[in-house]
Short mmCIF file of C-alpha atoms in Angstrom, two decimals:
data_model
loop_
_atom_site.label_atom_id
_atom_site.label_comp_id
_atom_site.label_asym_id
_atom_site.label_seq_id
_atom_site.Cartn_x
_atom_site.Cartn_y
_atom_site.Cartn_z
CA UNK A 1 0.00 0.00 0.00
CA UNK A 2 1.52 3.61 -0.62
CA UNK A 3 2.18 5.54 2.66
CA UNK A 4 2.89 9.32 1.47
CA UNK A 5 4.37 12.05 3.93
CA UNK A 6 2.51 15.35 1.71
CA UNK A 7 -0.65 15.43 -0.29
CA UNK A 8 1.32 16.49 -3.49
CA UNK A 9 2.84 12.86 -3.66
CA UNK A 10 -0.38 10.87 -4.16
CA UNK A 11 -2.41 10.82 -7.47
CA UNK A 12 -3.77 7.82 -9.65
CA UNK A 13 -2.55 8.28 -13.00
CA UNK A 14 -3.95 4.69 -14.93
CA UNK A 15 -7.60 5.09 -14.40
CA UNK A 16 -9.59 4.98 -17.29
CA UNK A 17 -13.49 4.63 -18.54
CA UNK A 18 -15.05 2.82 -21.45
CA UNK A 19 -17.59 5.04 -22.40
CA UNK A 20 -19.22 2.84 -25.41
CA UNK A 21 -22.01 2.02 -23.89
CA UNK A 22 -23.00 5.12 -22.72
CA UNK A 23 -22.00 7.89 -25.98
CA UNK A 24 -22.25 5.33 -28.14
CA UNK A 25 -18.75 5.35 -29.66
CA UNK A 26 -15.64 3.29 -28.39
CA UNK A 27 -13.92 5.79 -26.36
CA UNK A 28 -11.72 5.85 -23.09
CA UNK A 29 -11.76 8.42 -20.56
CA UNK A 30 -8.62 8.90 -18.87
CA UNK A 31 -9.68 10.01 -14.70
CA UNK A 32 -7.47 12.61 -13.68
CA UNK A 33 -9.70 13.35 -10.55
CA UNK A 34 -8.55 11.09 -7.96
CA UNK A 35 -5.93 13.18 -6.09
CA UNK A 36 -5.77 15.13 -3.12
CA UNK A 37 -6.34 18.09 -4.78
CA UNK A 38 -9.38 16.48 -7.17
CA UNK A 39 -7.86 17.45 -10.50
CA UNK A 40 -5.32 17.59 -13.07
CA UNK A 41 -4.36 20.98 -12.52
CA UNK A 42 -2.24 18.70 -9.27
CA UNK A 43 0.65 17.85 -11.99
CA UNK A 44 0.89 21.65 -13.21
CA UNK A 45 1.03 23.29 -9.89
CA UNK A 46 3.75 20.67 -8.55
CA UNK A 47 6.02 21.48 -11.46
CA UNK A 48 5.35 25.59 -11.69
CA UNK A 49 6.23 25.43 -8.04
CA UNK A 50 9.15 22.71 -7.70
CA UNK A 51 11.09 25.04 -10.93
CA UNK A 52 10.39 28.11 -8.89
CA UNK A 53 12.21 26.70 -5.26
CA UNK A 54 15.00 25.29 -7.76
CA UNK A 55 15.51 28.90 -9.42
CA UNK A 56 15.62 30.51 -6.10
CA UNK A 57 12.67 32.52 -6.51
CA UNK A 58 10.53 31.27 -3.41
CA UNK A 59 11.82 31.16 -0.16
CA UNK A 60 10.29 31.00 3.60
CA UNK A 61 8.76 35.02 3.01
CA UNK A 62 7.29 34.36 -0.45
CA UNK A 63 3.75 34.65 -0.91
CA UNK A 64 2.59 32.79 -3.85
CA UNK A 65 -0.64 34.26 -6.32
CA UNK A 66 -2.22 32.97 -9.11
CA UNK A 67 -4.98 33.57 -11.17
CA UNK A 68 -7.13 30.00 -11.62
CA UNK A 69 -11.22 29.73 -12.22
CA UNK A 70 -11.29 27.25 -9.62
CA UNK A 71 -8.90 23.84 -9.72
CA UNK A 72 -5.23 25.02 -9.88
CA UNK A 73 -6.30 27.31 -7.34
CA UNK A 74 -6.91 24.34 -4.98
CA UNK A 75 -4.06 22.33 -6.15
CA UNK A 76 -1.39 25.35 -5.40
CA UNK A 77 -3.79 25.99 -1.89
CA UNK A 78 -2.69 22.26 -1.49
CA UNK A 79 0.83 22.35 -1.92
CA UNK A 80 1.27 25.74 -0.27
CA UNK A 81 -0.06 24.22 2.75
CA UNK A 82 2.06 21.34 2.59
CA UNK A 83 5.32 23.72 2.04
CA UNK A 84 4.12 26.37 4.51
CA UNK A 85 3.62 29.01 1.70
CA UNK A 86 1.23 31.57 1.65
CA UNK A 87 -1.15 31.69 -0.96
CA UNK A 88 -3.59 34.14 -2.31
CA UNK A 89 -5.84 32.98 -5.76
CA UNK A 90 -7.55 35.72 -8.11
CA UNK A 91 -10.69 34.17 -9.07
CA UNK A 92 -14.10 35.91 -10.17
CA UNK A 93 -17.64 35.02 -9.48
CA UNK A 94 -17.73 31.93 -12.14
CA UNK A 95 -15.48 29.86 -9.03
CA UNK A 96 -17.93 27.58 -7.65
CA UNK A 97 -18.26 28.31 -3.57
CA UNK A 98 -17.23 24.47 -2.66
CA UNK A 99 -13.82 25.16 -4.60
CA UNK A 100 -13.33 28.71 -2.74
CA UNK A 101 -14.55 26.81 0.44
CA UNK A 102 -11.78 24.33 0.06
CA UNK A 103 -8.94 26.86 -0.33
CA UNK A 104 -10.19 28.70 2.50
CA UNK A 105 -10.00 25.69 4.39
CA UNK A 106 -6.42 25.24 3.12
CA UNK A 107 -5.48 28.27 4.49
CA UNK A 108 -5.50 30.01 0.91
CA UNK A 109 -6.90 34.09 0.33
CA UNK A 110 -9.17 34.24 -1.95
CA UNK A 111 -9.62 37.56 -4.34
CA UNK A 112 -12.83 37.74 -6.03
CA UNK A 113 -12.83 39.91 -9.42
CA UNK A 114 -16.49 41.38 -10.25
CA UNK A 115 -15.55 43.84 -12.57
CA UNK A 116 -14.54 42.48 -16.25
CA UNK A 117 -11.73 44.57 -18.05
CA UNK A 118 -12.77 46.54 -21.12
CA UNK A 119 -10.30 44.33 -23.34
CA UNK A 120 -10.10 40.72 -22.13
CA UNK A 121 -13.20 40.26 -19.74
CA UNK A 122 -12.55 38.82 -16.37
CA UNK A 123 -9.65 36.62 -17.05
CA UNK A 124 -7.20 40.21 -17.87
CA UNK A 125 -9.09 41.41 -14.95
CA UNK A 126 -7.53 38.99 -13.09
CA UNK A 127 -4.42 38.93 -14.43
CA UNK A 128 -4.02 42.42 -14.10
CA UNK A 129 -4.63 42.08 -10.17
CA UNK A 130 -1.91 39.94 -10.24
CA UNK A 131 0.27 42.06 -11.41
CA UNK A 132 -0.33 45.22 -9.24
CA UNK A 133 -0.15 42.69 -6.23
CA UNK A 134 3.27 41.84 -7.45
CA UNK A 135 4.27 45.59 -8.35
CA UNK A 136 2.81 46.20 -4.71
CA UNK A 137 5.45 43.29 -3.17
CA UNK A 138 8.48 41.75 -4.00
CA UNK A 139 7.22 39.42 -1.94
CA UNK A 140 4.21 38.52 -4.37
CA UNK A 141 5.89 35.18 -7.21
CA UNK A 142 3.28 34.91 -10.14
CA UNK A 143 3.93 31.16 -11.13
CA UNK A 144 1.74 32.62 -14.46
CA UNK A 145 0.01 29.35 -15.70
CA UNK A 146 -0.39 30.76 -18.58
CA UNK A 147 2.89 31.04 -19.88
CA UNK A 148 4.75 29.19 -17.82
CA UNK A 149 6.64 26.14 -19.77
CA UNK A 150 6.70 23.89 -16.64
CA UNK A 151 2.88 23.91 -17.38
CA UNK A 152 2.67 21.84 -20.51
CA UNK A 153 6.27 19.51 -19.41
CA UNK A 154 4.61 18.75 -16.76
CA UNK A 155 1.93 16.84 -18.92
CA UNK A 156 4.64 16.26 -21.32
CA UNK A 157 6.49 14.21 -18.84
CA UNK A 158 3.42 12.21 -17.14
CA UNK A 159 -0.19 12.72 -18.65
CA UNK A 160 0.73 11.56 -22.49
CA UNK A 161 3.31 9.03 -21.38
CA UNK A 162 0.55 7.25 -19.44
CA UNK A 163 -1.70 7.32 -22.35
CA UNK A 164 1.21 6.43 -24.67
CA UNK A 165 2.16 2.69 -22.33
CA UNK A 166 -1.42 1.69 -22.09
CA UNK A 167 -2.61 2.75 -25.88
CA UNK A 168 0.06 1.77 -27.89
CA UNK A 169 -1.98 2.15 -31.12
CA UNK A 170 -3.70 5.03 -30.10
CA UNK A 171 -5.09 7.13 -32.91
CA UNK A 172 -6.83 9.98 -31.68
CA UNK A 173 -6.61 12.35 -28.33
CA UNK A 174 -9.07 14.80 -27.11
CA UNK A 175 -7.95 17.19 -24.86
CA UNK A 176 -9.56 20.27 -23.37
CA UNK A 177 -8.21 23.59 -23.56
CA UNK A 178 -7.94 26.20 -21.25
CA UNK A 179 -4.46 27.28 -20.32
CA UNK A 180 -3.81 25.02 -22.95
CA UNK A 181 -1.12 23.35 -20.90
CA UNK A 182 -2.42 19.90 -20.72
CA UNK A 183 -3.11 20.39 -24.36
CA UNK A 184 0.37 21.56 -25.19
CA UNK A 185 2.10 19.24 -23.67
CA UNK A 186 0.39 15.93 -24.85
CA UNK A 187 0.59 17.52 -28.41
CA UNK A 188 4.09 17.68 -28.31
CA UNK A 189 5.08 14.34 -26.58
CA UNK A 190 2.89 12.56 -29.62
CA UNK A 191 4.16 14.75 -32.21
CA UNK A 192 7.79 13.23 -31.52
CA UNK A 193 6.54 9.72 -30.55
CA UNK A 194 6.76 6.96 -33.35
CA UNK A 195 3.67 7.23 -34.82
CA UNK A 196 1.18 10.26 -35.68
CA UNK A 197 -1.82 10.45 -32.99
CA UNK A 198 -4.54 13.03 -34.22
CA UNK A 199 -4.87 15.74 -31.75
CA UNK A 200 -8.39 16.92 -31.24
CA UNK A 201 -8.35 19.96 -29.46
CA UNK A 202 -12.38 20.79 -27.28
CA UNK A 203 -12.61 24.36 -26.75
CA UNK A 204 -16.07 26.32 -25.10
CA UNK A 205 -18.23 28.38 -27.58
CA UNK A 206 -17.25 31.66 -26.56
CA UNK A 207 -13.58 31.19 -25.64
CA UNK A 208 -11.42 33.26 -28.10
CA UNK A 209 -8.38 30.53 -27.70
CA UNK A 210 -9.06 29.72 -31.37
CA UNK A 211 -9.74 33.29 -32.70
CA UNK A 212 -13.61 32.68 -32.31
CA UNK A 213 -16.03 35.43 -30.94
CA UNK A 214 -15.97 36.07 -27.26
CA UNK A 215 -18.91 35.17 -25.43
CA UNK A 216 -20.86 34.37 -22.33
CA UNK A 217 -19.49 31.68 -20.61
CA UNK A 218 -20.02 30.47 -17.19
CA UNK A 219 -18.91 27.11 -17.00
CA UNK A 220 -15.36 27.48 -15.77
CA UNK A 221 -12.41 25.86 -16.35
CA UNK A 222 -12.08 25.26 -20.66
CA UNK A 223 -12.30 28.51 -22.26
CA UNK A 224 -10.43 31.93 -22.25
CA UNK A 225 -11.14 35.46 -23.04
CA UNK A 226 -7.50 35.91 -24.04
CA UNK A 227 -5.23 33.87 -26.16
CA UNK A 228 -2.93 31.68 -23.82
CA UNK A 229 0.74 32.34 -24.58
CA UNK A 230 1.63 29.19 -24.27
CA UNK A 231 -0.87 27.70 -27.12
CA UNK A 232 1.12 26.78 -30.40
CA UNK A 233 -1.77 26.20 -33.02
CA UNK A 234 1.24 23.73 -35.01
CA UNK A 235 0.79 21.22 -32.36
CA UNK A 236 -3.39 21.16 -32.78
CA UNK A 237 -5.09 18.91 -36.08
CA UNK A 238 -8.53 20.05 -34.86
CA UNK A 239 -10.40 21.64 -32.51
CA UNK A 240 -14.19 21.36 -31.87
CA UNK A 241 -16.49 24.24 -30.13
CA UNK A 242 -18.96 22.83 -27.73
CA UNK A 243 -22.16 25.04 -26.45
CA UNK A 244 -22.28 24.68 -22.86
CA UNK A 245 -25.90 23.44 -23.17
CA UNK A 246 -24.77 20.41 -24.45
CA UNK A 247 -21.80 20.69 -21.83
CA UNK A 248 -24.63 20.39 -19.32
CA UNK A 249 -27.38 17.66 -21.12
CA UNK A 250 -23.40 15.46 -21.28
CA UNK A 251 -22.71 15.67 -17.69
CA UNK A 252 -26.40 14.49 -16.24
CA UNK A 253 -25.93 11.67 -19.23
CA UNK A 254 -22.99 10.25 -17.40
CA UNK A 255 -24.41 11.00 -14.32
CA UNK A 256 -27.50 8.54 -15.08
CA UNK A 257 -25.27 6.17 -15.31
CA UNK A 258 -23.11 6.54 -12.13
CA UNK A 259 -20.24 8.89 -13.14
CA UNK A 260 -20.34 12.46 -11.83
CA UNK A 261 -17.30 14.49 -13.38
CA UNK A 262 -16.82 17.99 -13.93
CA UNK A 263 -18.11 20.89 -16.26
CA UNK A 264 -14.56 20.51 -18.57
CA UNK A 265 -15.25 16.60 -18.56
CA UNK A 266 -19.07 17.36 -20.18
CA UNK A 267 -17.13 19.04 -22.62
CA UNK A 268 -14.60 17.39 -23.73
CA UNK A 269 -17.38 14.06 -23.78
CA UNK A 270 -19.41 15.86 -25.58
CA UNK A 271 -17.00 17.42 -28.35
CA UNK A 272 -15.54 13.81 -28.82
CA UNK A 273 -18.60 12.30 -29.55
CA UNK A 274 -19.36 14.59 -32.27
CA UNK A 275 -15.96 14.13 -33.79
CA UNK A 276 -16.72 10.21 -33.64
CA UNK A 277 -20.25 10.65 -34.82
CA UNK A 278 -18.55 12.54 -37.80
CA UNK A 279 -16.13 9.55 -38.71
CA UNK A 280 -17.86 6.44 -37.72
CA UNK A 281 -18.75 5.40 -41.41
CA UNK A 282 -14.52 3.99 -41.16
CA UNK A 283 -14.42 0.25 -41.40
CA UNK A 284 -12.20 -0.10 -38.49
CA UNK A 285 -13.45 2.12 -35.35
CA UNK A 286 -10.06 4.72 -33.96
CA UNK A 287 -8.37 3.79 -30.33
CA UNK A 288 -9.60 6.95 -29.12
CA UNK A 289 -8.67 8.84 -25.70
CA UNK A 290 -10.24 11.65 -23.82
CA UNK A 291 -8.84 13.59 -20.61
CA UNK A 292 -11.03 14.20 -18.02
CA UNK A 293 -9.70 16.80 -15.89
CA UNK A 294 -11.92 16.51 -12.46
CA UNK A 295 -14.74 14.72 -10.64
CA UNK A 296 -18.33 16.46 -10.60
CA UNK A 297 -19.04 17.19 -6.36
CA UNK A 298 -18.05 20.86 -6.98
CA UNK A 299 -20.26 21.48 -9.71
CA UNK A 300 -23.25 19.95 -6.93
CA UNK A 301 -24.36 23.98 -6.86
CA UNK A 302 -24.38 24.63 -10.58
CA UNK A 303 -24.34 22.31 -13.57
CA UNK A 304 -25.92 20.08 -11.19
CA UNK A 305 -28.81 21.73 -9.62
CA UNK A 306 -31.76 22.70 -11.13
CA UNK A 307 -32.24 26.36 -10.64
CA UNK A 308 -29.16 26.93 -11.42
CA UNK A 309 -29.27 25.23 -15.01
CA UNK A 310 -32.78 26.63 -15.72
CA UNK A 311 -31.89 29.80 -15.22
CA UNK A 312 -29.12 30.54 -17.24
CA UNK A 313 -29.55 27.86 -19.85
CA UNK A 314 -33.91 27.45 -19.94
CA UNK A 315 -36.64 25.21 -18.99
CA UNK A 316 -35.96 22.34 -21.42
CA UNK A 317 -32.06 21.76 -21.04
CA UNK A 318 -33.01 19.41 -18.23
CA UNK A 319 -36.02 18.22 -19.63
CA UNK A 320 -35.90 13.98 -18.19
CA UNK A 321 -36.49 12.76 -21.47
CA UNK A 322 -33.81 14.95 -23.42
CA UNK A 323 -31.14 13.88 -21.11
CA UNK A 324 -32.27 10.56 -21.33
CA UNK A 325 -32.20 10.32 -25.03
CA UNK A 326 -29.06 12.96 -25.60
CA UNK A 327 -26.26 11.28 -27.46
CA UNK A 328 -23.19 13.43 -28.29
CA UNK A 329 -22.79 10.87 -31.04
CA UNK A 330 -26.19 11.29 -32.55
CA UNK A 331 -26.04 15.37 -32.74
CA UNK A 332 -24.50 17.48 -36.02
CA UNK A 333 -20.79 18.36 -35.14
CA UNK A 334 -20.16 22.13 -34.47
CA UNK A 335 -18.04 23.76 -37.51
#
């Protein structure tokens, strides 16, 4: 049995999910949920901050800050705790209240942005916190997810090499993008492994990461309203748009059947099984892989609860027999 001495040095990386019955479509989910810190965003933050203590930039009077919609934000509350850092997140309203709960209870400040910036929205509202905290104090280190390299190796060196020893003949990855670094950094370990694996990238209708129109989103986690820096379009073969109503109608589809992930999960499900809807004429069906990023029990208060849903999305996204009969795989792929 694995006895561990800090949080950080836990996380079950060879999980995975046959989704066939359920979208239709042979498909595995890779879990990325089952970690002290309940996401993905666990392998970033332990990187960003291990390359910041060996460059000398964080010592015992550092205060760490980072801007995160929900789930780095509890990973680096995780690991700050563990290391006896101070943390502060920059989050806006879209942060579910169990993730800023948890940080809280991990000791972590929590800055709530209301106020959108004219160019950018919330996210360079954020960002531009940030960076008058750190003009404020010397004491302030911005890890900056989103152009930080140790992002993507970190995913470079453990995420696609886990997909690579148990898929051998994989053919296709889907992969959410938000920072992009999970993204980047499986694109790039397949794009110099032995054979070609089609990278399928599942962005938010809304998000401008792609050059598309900004619009409301409010499902966080996939999605930006500025282009990540570290986002190298080279690396990408497609990417796929995915309205958050069908974000939603994905996530109470997997819940019916026992399986309770997150908002970014819905999505990337969702966006996969229109891509496999699109090609499943082929004679031989692709070894296809998706990424889940996190579990569902923070999303109780929002894509899971009724009001919630209704009110933002209408009356019939929730309607028993929609969700029931919703197939990613049966619906028109988005353009």
């Amino acid at each position: 049995m694995p006895v561990i001495s800090t949080p950080q040095a836990f996380n079950q990386d060879d999980l995975y999910v046959d989704l066939e019955a359920i979208i239709g479509h042979r498909m595995f989910l890779k879990c990325e949920g089952f970690n002290f810190a309940g996401s993905i965003k666990l392998k970033a933050a332990a990187e960003m901050v291990e390359a910041a203590e060996r460059d000398g930039r964080l010592n015992s009077d550092s205060i760490l800050v980072e801007s995160s919609s929900g789930n780095l934000g509890v990973a680096l509350s995780m690991i700050a705790a563990s290391k006896g850092y101070r943390f502060v997140c920059v989050t806006d309203a879209r942060c579910n209240l169990p993730t800023r709960l948890l940080m809280e209870a991990l000791g972590s400040q929590i800055h709530i942005i209301t106020e959108p910036a004219p160019d950018g929205g919330l996210l360079a509202a954020r960002i531009n916190h940030v960076r008058a905290l750190c003009a404020s104090d010397d004491r302030y280190v911005w890890l900056n997810q989103y152009s930080n390299p140790h992002n993507h190796m970190a995913h470079y060196r453990t995420t696609a090499p886990a997909i690579a020893r148990h898929f051998p003949d994989l053919d296709v990855l889907f992969v959410g993008a938000g920072t992009t670094g999970t993204l980047m950094g499986c694109a790039r370990y397949f794009r110099d492994w032995h054979r070609p694996v089609h990278i399928v990238a599942i962005d938010s209708e809304g998000s401008v990461t792609f050059g598309d129109t900004p619009g409301r989103r409010m499902i966080p986690g996939l999605g930006t309203s500025v282009r990540p820096p570290l986002l190298d379009d080279s690396y990408v073969d497609e990417v796929i748009h995915v309205n958050e109503a069908d974000t939603i109608r994905t996530c109470h589809q997997l819940a019916r059947r026992g399986f309770v992930f997150g908002g970014s999960t819905g999505t990337v499900v969702s966006g996969a099984s229109q891509w496999l809807a699109r090609h499943s004429g082929r004679r031989q069906q692709p070894t296809a892989v998706a990424i889940a990023p996190d579990l569902g029990e923070r999303y109780l208060e929002t894509i899971y609860q009724t009001n919630w849903v209704q009110d933002l999305y209408g009356d019939d996204v929730l309607d028993p027999q929609a969700v029931a009969a919703h197939s990613p795989a049966t619906r028109a792929p988005v353009a």
